[in-house]
Structure formats: C-alpha cells, structure tokens
Short mmCIF file of C-alpha atoms in Angstrom, two decimals:
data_model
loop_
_atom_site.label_atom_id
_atom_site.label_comp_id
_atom_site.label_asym_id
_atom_site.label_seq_id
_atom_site.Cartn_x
_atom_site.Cartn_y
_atom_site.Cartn_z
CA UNK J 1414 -16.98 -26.71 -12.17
CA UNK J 1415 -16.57 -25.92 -8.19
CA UNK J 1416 -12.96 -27.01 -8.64
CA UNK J 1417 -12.60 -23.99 -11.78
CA UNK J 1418 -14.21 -21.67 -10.18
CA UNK J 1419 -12.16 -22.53 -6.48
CA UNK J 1420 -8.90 -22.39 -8.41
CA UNK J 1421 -8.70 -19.64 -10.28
CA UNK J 1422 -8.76 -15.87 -10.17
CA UNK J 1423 -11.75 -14.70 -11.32
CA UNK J 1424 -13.60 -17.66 -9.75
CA UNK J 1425 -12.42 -16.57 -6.39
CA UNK J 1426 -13.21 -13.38 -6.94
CA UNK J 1427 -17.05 -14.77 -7.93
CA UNK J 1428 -17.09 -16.30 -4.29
CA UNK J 1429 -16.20 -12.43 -2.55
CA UNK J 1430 -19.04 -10.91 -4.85
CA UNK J 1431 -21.88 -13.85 -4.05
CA UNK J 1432 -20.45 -14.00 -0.03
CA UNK J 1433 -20.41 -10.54 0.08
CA UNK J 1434 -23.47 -9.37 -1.56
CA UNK J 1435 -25.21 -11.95 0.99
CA UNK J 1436 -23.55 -10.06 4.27
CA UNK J 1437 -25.15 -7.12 2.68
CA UNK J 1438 -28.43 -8.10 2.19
CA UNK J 1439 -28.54 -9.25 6.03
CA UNK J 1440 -26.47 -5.75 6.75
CA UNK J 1441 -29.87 -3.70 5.01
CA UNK J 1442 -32.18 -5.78 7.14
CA UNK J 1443 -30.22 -6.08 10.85
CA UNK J 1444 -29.93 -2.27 10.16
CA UNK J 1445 -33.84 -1.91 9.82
CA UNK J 1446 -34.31 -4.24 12.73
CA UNK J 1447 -31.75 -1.99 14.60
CA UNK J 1448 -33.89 1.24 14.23
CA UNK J 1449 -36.98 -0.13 16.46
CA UNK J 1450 -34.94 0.86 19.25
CA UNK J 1451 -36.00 4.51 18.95
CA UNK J 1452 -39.52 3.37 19.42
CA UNK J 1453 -38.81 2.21 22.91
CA UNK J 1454 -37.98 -0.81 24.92
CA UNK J 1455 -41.32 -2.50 24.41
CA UNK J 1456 -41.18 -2.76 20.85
CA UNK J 1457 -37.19 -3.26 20.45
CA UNK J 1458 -37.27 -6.07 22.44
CA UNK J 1459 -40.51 -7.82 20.89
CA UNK J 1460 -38.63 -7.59 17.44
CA UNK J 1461 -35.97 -9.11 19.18
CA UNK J 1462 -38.13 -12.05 20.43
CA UNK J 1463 -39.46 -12.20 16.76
CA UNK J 1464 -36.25 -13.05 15.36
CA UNK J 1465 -36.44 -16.14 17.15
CA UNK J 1466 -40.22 -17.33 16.25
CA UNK J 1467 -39.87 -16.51 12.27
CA UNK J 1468 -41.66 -19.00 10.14
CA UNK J 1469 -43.40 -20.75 13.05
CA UNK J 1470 -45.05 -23.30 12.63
CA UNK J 1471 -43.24 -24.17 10.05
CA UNK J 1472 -39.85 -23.63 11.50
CA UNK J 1473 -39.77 -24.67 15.10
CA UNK J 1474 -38.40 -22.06 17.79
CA UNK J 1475 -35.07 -20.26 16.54
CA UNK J 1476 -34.83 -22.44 13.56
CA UNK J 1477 -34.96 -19.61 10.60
CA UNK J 1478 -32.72 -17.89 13.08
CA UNK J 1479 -29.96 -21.11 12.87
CA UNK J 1480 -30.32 -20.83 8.97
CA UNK J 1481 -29.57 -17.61 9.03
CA UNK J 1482 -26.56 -17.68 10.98
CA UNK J 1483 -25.26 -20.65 9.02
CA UNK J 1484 -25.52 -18.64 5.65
CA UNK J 1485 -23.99 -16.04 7.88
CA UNK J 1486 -21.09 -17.77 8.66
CA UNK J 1487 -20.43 -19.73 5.39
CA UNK J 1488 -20.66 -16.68 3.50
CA UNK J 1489 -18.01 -14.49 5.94
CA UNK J 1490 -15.57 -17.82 5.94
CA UNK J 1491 -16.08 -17.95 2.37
CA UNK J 1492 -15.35 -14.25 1.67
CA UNK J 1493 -11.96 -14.37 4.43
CA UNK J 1494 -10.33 -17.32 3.12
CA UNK J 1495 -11.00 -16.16 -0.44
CA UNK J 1496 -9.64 -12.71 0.07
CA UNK J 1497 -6.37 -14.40 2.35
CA UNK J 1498 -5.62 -16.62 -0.31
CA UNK J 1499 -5.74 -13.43 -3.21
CA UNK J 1500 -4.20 -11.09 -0.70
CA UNK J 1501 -1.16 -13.54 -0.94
CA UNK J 1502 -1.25 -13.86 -4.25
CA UNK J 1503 -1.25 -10.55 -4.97
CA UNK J 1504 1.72 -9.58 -2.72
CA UNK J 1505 3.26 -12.62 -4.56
CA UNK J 1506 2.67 -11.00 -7.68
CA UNK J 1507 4.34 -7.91 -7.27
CA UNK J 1508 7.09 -8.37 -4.48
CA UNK J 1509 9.45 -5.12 -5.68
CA UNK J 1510 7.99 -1.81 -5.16
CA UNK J 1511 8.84 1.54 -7.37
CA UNK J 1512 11.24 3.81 -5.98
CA UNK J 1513 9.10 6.59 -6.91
CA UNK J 1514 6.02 6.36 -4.97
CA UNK J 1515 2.95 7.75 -6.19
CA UNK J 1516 -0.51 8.03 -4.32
CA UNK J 1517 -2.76 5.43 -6.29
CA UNK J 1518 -6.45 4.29 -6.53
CA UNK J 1519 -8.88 5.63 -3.78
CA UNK J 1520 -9.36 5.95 -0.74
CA UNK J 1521 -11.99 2.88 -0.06
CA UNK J 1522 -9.78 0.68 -2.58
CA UNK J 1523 -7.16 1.17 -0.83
CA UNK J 1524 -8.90 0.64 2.83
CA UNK J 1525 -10.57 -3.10 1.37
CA UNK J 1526 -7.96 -5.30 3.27
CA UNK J 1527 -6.96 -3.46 6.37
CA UNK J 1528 -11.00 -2.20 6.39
CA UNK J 1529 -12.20 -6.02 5.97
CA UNK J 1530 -9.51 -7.32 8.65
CA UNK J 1531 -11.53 -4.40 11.28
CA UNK J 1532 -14.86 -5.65 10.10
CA UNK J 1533 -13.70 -9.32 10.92
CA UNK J 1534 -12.69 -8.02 14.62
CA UNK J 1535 -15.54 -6.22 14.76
CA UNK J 1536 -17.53 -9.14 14.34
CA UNK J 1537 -16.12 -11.21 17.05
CA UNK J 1538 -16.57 -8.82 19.44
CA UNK J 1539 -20.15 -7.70 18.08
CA UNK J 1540 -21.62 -11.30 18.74
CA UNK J 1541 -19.49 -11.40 22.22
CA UNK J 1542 -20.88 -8.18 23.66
CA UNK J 1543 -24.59 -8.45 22.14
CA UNK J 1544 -25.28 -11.85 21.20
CA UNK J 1545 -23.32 -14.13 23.40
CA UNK J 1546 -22.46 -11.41 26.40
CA UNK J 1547 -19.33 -13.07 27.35
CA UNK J 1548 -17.14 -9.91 27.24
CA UNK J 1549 -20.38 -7.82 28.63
CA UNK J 1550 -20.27 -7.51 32.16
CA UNK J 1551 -24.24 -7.36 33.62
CA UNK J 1552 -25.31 -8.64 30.66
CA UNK J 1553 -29.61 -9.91 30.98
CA UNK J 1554 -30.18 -12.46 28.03
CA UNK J 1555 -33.56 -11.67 26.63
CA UNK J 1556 -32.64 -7.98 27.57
CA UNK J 1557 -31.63 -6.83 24.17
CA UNK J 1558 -32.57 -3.07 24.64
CA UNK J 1559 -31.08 -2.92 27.91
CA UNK J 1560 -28.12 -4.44 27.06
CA UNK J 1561 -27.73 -1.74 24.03
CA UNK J 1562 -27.88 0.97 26.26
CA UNK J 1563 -25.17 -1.03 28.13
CA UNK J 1564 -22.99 -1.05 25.66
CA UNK J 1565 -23.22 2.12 24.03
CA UNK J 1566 -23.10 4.03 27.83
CA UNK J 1567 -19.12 2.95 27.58
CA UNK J 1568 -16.92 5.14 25.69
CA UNK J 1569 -15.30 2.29 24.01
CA UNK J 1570 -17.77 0.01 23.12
CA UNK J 1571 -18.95 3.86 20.90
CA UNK J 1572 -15.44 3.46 19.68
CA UNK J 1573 -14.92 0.40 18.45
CA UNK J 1574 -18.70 0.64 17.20
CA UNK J 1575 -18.49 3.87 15.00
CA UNK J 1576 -14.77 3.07 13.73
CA UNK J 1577 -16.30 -0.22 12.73
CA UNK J 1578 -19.28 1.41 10.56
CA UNK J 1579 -16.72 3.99 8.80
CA UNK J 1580 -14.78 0.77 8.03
CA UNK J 1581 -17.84 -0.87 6.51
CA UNK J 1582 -19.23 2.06 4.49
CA UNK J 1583 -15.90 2.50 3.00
CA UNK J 1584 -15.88 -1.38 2.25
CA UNK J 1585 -19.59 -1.28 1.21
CA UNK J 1586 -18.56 1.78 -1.27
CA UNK J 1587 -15.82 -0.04 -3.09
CA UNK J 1588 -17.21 -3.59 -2.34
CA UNK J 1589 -20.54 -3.41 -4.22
CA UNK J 1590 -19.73 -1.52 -7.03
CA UNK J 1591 -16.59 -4.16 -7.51
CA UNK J 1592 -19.20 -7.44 -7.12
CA UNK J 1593 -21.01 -5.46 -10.16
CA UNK J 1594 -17.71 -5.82 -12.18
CA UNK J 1595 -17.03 -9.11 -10.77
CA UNK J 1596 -20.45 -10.69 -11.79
CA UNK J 1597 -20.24 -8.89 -15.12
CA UNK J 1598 -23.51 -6.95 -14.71
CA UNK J 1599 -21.61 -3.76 -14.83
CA UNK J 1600 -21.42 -1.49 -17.93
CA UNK J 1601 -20.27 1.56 -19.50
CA UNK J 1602 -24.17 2.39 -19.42
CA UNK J 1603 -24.45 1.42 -16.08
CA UNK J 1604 -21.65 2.48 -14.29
CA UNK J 1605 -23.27 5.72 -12.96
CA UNK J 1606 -25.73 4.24 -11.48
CA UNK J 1607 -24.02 1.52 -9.64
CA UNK J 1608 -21.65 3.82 -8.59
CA UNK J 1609 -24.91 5.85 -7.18
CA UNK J 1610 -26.36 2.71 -5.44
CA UNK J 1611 -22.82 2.17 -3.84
CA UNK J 1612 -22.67 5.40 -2.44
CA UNK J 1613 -26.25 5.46 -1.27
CA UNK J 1614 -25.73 1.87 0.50
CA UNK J 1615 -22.79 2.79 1.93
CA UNK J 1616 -23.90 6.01 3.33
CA UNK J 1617 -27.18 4.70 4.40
CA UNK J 1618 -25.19 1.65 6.37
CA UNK J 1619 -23.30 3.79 8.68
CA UNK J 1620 -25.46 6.20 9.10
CA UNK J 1621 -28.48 3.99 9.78
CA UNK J 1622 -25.59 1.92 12.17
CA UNK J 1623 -24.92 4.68 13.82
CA UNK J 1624 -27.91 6.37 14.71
CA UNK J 1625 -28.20 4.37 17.69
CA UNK J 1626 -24.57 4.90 19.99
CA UNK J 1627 -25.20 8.48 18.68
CA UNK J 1628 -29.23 7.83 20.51
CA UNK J 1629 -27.88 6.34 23.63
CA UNK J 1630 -25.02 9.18 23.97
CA UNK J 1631 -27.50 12.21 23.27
CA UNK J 1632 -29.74 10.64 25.85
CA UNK J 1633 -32.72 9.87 22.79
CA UNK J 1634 -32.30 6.64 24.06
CA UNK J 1635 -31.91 5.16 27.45
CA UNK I 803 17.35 21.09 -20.95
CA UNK I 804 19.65 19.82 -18.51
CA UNK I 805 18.24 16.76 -16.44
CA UNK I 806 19.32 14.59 -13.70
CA UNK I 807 18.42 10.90 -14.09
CA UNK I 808 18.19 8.28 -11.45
CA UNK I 809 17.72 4.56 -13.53
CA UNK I 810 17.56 1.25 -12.13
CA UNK I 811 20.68 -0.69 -13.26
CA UNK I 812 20.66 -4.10 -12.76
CA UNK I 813 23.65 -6.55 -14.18
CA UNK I 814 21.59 -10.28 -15.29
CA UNK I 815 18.60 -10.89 -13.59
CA UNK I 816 20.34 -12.60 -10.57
CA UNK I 817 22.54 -9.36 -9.58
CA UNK I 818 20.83 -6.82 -7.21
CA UNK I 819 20.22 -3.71 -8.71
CA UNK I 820 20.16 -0.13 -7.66
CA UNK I 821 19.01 3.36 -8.83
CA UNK I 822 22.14 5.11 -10.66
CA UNK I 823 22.20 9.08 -11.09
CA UNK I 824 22.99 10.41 -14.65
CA UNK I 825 23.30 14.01 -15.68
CA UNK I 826 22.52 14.81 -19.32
CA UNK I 827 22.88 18.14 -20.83
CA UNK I 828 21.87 19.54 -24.18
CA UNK I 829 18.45 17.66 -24.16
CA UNK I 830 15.83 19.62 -27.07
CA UNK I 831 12.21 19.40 -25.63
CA UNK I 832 10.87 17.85 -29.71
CA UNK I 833 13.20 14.83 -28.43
CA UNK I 834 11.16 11.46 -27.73
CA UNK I 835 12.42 10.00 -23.87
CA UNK I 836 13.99 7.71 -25.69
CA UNK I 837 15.89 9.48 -27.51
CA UNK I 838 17.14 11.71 -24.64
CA UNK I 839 18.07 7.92 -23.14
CA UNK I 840 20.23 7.13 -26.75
CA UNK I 841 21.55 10.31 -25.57
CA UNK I 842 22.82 9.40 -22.30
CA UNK I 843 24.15 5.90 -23.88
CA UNK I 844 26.27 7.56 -26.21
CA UNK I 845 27.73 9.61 -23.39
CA UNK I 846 28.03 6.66 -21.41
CA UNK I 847 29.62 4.25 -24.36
CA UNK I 848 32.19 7.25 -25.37
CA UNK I 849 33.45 6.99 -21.17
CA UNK I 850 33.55 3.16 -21.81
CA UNK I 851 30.87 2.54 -18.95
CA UNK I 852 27.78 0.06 -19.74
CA UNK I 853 25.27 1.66 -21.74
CA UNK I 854 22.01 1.51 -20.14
CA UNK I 855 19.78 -1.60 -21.50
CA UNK I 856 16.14 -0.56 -22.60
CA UNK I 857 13.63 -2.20 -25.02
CA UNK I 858 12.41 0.01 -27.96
CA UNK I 859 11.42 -1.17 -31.48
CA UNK I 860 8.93 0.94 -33.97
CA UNK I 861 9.22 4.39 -32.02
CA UNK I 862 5.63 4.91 -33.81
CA UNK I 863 3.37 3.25 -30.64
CA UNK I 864 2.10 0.52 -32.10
CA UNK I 865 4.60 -2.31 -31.42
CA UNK I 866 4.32 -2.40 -27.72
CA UNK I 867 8.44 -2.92 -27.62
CA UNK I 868 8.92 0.14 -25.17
CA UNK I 869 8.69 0.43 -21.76
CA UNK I 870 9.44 1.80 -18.70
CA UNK I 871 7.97 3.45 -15.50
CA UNK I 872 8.75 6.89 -15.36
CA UNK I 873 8.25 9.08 -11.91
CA UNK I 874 6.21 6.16 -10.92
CA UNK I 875 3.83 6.01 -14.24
CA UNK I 876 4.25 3.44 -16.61
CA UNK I 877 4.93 5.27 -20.03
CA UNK I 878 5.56 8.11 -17.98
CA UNK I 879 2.76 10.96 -17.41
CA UNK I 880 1.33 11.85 -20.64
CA UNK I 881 -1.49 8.64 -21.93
CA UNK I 882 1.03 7.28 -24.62
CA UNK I 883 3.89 4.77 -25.14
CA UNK I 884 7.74 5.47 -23.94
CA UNK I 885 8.43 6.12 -27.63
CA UNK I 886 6.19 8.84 -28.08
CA UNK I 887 6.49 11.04 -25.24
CA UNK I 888 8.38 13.57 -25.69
CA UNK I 889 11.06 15.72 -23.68
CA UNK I 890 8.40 18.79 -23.05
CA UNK I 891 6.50 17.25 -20.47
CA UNK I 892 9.14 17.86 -18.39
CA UNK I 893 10.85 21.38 -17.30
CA UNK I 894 14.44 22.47 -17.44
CA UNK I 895 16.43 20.58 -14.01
CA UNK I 896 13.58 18.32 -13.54
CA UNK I 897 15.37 14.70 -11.71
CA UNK I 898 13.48 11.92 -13.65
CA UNK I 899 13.22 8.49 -11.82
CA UNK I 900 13.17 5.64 -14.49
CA UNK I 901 12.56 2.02 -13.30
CA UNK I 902 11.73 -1.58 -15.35
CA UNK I 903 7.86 -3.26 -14.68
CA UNK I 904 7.54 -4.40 -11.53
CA UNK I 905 5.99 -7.95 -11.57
CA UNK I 906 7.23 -11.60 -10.63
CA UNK I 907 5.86 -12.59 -13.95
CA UNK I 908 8.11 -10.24 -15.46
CA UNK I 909 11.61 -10.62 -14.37
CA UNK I 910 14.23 -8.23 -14.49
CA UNK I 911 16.71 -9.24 -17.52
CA UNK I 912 19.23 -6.19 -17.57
CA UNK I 913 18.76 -2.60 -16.46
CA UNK I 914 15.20 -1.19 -17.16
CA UNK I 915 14.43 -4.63 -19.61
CA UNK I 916 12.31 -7.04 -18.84
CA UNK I 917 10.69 -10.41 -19.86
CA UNK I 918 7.50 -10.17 -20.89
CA UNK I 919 7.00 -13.43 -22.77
CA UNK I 920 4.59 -14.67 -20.06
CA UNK I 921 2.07 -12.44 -22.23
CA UNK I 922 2.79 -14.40 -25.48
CA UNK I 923 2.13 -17.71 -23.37
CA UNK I 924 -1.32 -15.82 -22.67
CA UNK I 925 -1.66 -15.38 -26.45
CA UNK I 926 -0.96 -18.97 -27.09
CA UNK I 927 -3.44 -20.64 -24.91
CA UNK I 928 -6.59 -19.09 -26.62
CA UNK I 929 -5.47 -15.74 -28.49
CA UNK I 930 -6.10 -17.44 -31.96
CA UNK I 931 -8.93 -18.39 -34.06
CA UNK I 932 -9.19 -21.17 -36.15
CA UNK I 933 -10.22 -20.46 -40.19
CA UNK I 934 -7.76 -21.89 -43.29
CA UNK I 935 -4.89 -20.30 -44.11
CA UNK I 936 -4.41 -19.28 -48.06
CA UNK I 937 -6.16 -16.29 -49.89
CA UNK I 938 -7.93 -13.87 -47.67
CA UNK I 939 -11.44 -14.66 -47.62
CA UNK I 940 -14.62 -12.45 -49.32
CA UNK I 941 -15.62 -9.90 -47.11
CA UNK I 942 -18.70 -9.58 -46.45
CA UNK I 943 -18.77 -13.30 -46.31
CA UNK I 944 -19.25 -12.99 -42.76
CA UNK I 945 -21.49 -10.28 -41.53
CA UNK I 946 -20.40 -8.45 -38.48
CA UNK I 947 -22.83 -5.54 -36.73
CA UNK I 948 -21.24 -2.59 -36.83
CA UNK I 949 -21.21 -2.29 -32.64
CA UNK I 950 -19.27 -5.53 -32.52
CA UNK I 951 -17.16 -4.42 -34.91
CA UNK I 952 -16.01 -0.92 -32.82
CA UNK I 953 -15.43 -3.19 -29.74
CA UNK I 954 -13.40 -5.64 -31.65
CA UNK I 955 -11.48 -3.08 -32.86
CA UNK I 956 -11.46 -1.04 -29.16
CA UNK I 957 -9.93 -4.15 -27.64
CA UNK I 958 -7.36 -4.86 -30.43
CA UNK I 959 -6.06 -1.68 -30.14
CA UNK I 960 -4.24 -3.53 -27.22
CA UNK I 961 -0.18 -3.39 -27.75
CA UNK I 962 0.67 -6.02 -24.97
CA UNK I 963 3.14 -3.57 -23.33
CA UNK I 964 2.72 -4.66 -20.41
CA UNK I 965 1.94 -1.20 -18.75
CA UNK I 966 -1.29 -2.53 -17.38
CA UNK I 967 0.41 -5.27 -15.24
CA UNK I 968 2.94 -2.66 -14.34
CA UNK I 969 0.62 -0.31 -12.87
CA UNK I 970 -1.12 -2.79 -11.27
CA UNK I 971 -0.73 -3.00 -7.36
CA UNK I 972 -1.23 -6.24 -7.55
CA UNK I 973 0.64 -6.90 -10.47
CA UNK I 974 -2.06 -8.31 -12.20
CA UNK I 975 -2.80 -9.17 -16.55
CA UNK I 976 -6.54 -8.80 -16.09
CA UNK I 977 -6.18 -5.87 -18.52
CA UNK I 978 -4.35 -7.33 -20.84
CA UNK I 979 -5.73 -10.33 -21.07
CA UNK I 980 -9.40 -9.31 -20.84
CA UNK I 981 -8.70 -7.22 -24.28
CA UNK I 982 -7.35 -10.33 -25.91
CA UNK I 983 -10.18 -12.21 -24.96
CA UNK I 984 -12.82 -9.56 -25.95
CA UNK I 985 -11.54 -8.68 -29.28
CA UNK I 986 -12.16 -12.12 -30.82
CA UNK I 987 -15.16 -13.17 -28.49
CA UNK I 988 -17.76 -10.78 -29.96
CA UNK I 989 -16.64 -11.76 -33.66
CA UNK I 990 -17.84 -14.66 -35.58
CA UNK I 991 -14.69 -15.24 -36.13
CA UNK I 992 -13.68 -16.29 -32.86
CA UNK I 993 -17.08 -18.08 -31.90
CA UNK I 994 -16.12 -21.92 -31.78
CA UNK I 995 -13.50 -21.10 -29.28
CA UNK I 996 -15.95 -18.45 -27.23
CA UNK I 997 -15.65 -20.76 -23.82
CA UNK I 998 -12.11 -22.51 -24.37
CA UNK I 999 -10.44 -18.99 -25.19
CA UNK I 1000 -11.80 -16.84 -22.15
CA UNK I 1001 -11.35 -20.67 -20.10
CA UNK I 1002 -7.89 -21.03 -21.21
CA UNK I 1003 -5.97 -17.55 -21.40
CA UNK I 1004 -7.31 -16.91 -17.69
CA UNK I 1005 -6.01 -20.48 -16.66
CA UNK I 1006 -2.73 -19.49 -18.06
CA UNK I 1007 -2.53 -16.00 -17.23
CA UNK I 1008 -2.72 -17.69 -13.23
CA UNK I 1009 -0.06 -19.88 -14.06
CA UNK I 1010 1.89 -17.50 -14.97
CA UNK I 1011 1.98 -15.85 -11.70
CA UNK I 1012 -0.08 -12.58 -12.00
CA UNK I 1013 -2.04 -11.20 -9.40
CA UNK I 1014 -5.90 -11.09 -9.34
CA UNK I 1015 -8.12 -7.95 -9.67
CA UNK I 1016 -8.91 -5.62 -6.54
CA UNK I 1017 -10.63 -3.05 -9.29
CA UNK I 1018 -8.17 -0.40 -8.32
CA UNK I 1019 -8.45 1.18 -12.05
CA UNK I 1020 -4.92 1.75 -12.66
CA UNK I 1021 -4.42 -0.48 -15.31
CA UNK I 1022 -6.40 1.68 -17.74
CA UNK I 1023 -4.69 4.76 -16.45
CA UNK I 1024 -1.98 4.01 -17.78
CA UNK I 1025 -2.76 2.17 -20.88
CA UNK I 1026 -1.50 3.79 -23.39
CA UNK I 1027 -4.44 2.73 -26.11
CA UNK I 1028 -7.26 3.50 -23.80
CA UNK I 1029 -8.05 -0.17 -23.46
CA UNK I 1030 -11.11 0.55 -20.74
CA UNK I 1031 -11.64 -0.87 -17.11
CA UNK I 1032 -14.65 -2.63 -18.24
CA UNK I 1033 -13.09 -4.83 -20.69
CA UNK I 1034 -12.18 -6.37 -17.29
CA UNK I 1035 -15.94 -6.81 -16.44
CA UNK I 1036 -16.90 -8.11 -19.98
CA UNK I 1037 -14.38 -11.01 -19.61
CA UNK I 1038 -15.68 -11.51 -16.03
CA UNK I 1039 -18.97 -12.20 -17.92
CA UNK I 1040 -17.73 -14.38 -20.67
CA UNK I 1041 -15.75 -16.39 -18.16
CA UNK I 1042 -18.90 -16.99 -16.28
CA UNK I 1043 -20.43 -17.76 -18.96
CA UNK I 1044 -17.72 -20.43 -19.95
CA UNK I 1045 -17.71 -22.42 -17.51
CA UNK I 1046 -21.66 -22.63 -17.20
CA UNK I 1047 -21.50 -24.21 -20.48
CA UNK I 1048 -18.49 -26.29 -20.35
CA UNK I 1049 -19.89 -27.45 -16.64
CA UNK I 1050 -23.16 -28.53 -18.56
CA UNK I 1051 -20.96 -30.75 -20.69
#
C-alpha cells in the first residue's frame, strides 16, 4: 500500500496534503506562541522555557520538544522530495510551450514552487538565526526575547522575514484549499467555505507573523 | 473577413516544426473554424503546397475528433469544441495563432494533429464494466437514485478531446480521467470494479507520461462539456478509498 501510494500521482500528492497540513497546524500554534512577545520579556521568555518542559514528568526535559521537531522535519522532507519529484514530472509532461502565451491560473498557484523553494530558505536560516544562532552574531541562548529584538533591529533580517510570510500566506492560500481537493473532502457544497478558511488562515499567518518585526521596528517592542 | 493565420506546421513527428503565416480572404462570420481552415486547404492544394493536417470528424461536438489550441485556448475562446465555433468570435484582420496539444503523451504526428491514443489506453485499463452482452437488459432492473444518475450522466458528457491535458500546465489527464472514472463508479453498474477501475486507469494514466495535478483549474476552463474541477476531487476520494480496501486484502 506505501509502495501505491509512493508511486503514483495522486498518492504523492496525498503525502503534500498530510505533510503539509501538519506544518500548518505547528504554523497556527508557533504563531500563538510568537504573540507573548508583546506582553514583555518576562513572559516571552518563560513560554520559551515551557517549550522545553512540556509533558514533564512524563516526558523528560526537551523530549515533547525532540518529537516535535522530528514530525517537523519528516513532514517538510516529505513534502520537498514529493513536490521535486512532481515538479519534474510535470515539466516532463509538457516540455513544448504555446507560442501564444496567455496569463493562466492565479496568482498563489502560480507562486506554489518558486513560493515553497523561499519557504525552504527561509527555514534554514530561521532555525540558524533563532534557534541555533550560528549566523546571529551576539546571540544569548536562553535569551529568546532578546535575541528577537536582535534580529528584527537589522533591516535584513525584516526582509527576509516579511518576504518570507507573503510567500507563506500565498502558499497557505492555494495550499490548503488544494489538500481539501487532494484528500477528497472538498465539494461543490463546500467549496465556499474552504475557500473562506484558506483565506482566513492565510491572512491570519502573515499577519499574526508579522506583527512582531513590525513591533520591534515601531519601537512596541524592544 | 480577411484573416492572417500563423499555424504550426510540422512534417512527421521527428521534423521540427515552425509557425507558418497564411492569409485567407472571403471568410463569412456563420463559418465553423474549421471550415475557414478547409478554406485555406483548398487555397493551399489549388498552389500545389501541403494542405494543412487537422483532425475533425462529426462537426456536431460530440465525437471529440477536433482539436486545436487557438490564441492559446484549447477549442479556442468560446466554451465549445473546434467544430462548433464559429468565425464571429473573431473581428475583421484579427491574426489567429493555431497550434496542436502540447503534451509528451501526445506527440506531434503532422501539422496541428496529434496522437491521442494514450487516452484509449486509459479507457482500457478500467473504463469498462462487466454485464453479458446480447439483448439490452429490463430497465428498471437495476434501480439507480436519480442524483447518481445526473452525475453519471455529468461525467459522461466527457468527449476525450484531450483539451483538458492541453490546457494543463502540467500537461496532466486528471480531468479526463477523473470523468471516466466517476461516471461508472457511482452506478451499480460499475460497482464490482469500484477499486480496480479508479486503481488501474490512474496507474496507467502515469504510465503514460502525464503530469500530476497542481489544482490550477484550467482543465475545466477549457472543457468544452463543462466536465467540473471537482470531478478531480471525487476521484481523489475513490482512489483513496481503493487502495484502503485493496491494502486490507
């Protein structure tokens, strides 16, 4: 059944719906998590130290935090190497264009490859600047607030932040709504409504994202 | 009308082929574009040049013979087949750009024809059901709600022109293949093979070399029998579905 499901198509295209809808459960929560900065240092960077004793005693220190990041990094390895391999196919498929160009599909359908290729970046330089600190110079591990402020007092670490979260609501906008038809919960009855919910996530993503560079730079936060 | 004409015009499917600019004169706007083509041949066979090579068969759009992408739309820019669009969608001096379906699984053969037999392979790997030939059975010996029915019929509406795949950036048959699939899987009928059919055509219609779905829509744009984006989404389901059930096994 993997091996159907791996090989063909619409199987593939299973694995970018149930990888991606994953990312985007963890995007609604880290987005949450990401608005306790207006509330001060104090609180930001206790929900930061949170993160790390989930579950306990259950889990031991940073365990739920390990899970997480393994789903996290199945599901974006899954969702890449799914999307390479139908990328190719796809340019396989149709290898002569028409003479007579036209504009086609929309905006955010056409933005899903290039857009997902500036998410993947992003993310690599995300977990280097915030997480890891190795491209963050003064960087204070157990800092998170500070280091924030840090980041967001450059003018391109706002760049590459707020071109990132257009990229993702326009990826959100298309990305959902597609996992609907995908998953074949999507309907004629229906389609308003996901079409709604795509819209809403995507608009509450980057707007909820970028509240904070938009904070730090008005001086709301510092 | 007088119109200039750029068509592709391509030797065999090995030569390289180019867009060629016709003239045509004396074109009535009741004429279908294919006629205003048969037009331009006969011009073109009383010079002694190469007529250009097009498929057509019933002229009434419901074979699915006819082709043809026309200023970048397949079937051209009303919601019809070839056959049936007719010379008054376009004005007096208008240049019209006409080029074959664009896919790998649909090689050039000659001019603006192409081979679309990778569709009946589609057909053959699940597009059947299985009941005993001979005299046509009773009727209402097989109930069928009357929503099933009107999707049935919605999907079998579906030609197999092809102008689905050729629309397609990604040159995909989801569209096509989907309506196949969906016309026979809500029947009776086509129950036994519910999970081999869906299974099967979308096994074959990835051999055959089409592309997957990105949901860009334009597939049902331009079909010409309003064959609907979620059929796509229903055979997503059934698929599913299928191999659920046949992974239970």
């Amino acid at each position: 059944m993997a091996r159907t499901v791996w090989d063909s198509t619409v199987g593939k295209k299973t694995v970018m719906a149930v990888s991606g809808l994953i990312m985007l459960l963890y995007l609604v929560v880290h987005m949450i998590g990401n608005l306790k900065i207006f509330f001060g240092a104090g609180e930001f960077d206790h929900y930061a130290h949170w993160l790390r004793t989930v579950g306990e005693p259950f889990m031991h220190y940073e365990w739920t935090l390990w899970l997480v990041r393994v789903v996290l990094v199945a599901a974006v390895v899954a969702h890449a190497v799914s999307a390479y391999q139908l990328s190719r196919r796809d340019i396989r498929a149709r290898p002569s264009k028409y003479v007579h160009k036209k504009p086609r599909a929309s905006y955010a359908t056409r933005t899903m490859r290039w857009g997902g290729i500036i998410l993947g970046l992003f993310i690599v330089w995300h977990i280097l600047d915030l997480t890891t600190g190795t491209v963050h110079p003064g960087f204070r591990p157990g800092h998170p607030y500070q280091n924030v402020v840090d980041t967001f007092s450059t003018w391109y670490g706002n760049v590459i932040y707020i071109v990132a979260m257009l990229a993702l609501g326009l990826h959100v906008r298309h990305g959902f709504w597609s996992a609907a038809q995908t998953l074949g919960v999507g309907s004629r009855r229906r389609d308003r409504a996901l079409k709604t919910v795509a819209d809403v996530l995507a608009l509450l993503l980057t707007a909820g994202f970028i509240a904070v560079p938009v904070g730090v730079m008005t001086g709301v936060v510092s | 009308m007088k119109l200039t004409l750029r068509v592709w015009r391509q030797k065999n499917a090995d030569a390289d082929g180019t867009m060629s600019t016709y003239e045509v004169d004396g074109i009535s706007p009741d004429m279908s574009f294919l006629e205003m083509l048969d037009t331009l041949n006969e011009e073109l066979i009383l010079r002694g040049e190469d007529p250009v090579a097009f498929d057509h068969d019933c002229r009434e759009g419901i074979c699915g013979a006819c082709s043809l992408v026309i200023n970048g739309d397949a079937h051209g820019p009303e919601r019809t087949t070839t056959c049936q669009l007719h010379m008054r969608s376009f004005k007096d001096g208008d240049t019209i750009d006409v080029e074959p379906w664009r896919a790998s699984a649909f090689p050039v053969i000659k001019d603006l024809v192409v081979d679309r037999s990778a569709f009946d392979r589609i057909i053959q790997a699940g597009g059947y059901i299985t009941a005993p030939t001979g005299a046509a059975p009773e009727a209402h010996a097989t109930p069928v709600p009357k929503p099933d029915a009107d999707f049935a019929f919605e999907h079998a509406e579906c030609i197999g022109c092809g102008a689905c795949v050729a629309a397609c950036p990604n040159g995909a048959a989801m569209l096509f293949t989907s309506a196949k699939i969906n016309h026979l899987n809500v029947l009776p009928q086509g129950a036994p093979e519910r999970e081999t059919r869906v299974l099967d055509m979308v096994e074959r219609m990835d051999e055959e070399g089409f592309g997957g779905c990105t949901l860009a829509g334009e597939c049902a744009t331009a079909c010409p029998k309003g064959i609907p984006l979620m059929s796509i989404t229903q055979m997503n389901k059934e698929w599913l579905r299928a191999t659920r059930r046949v992974g239970k096994r």
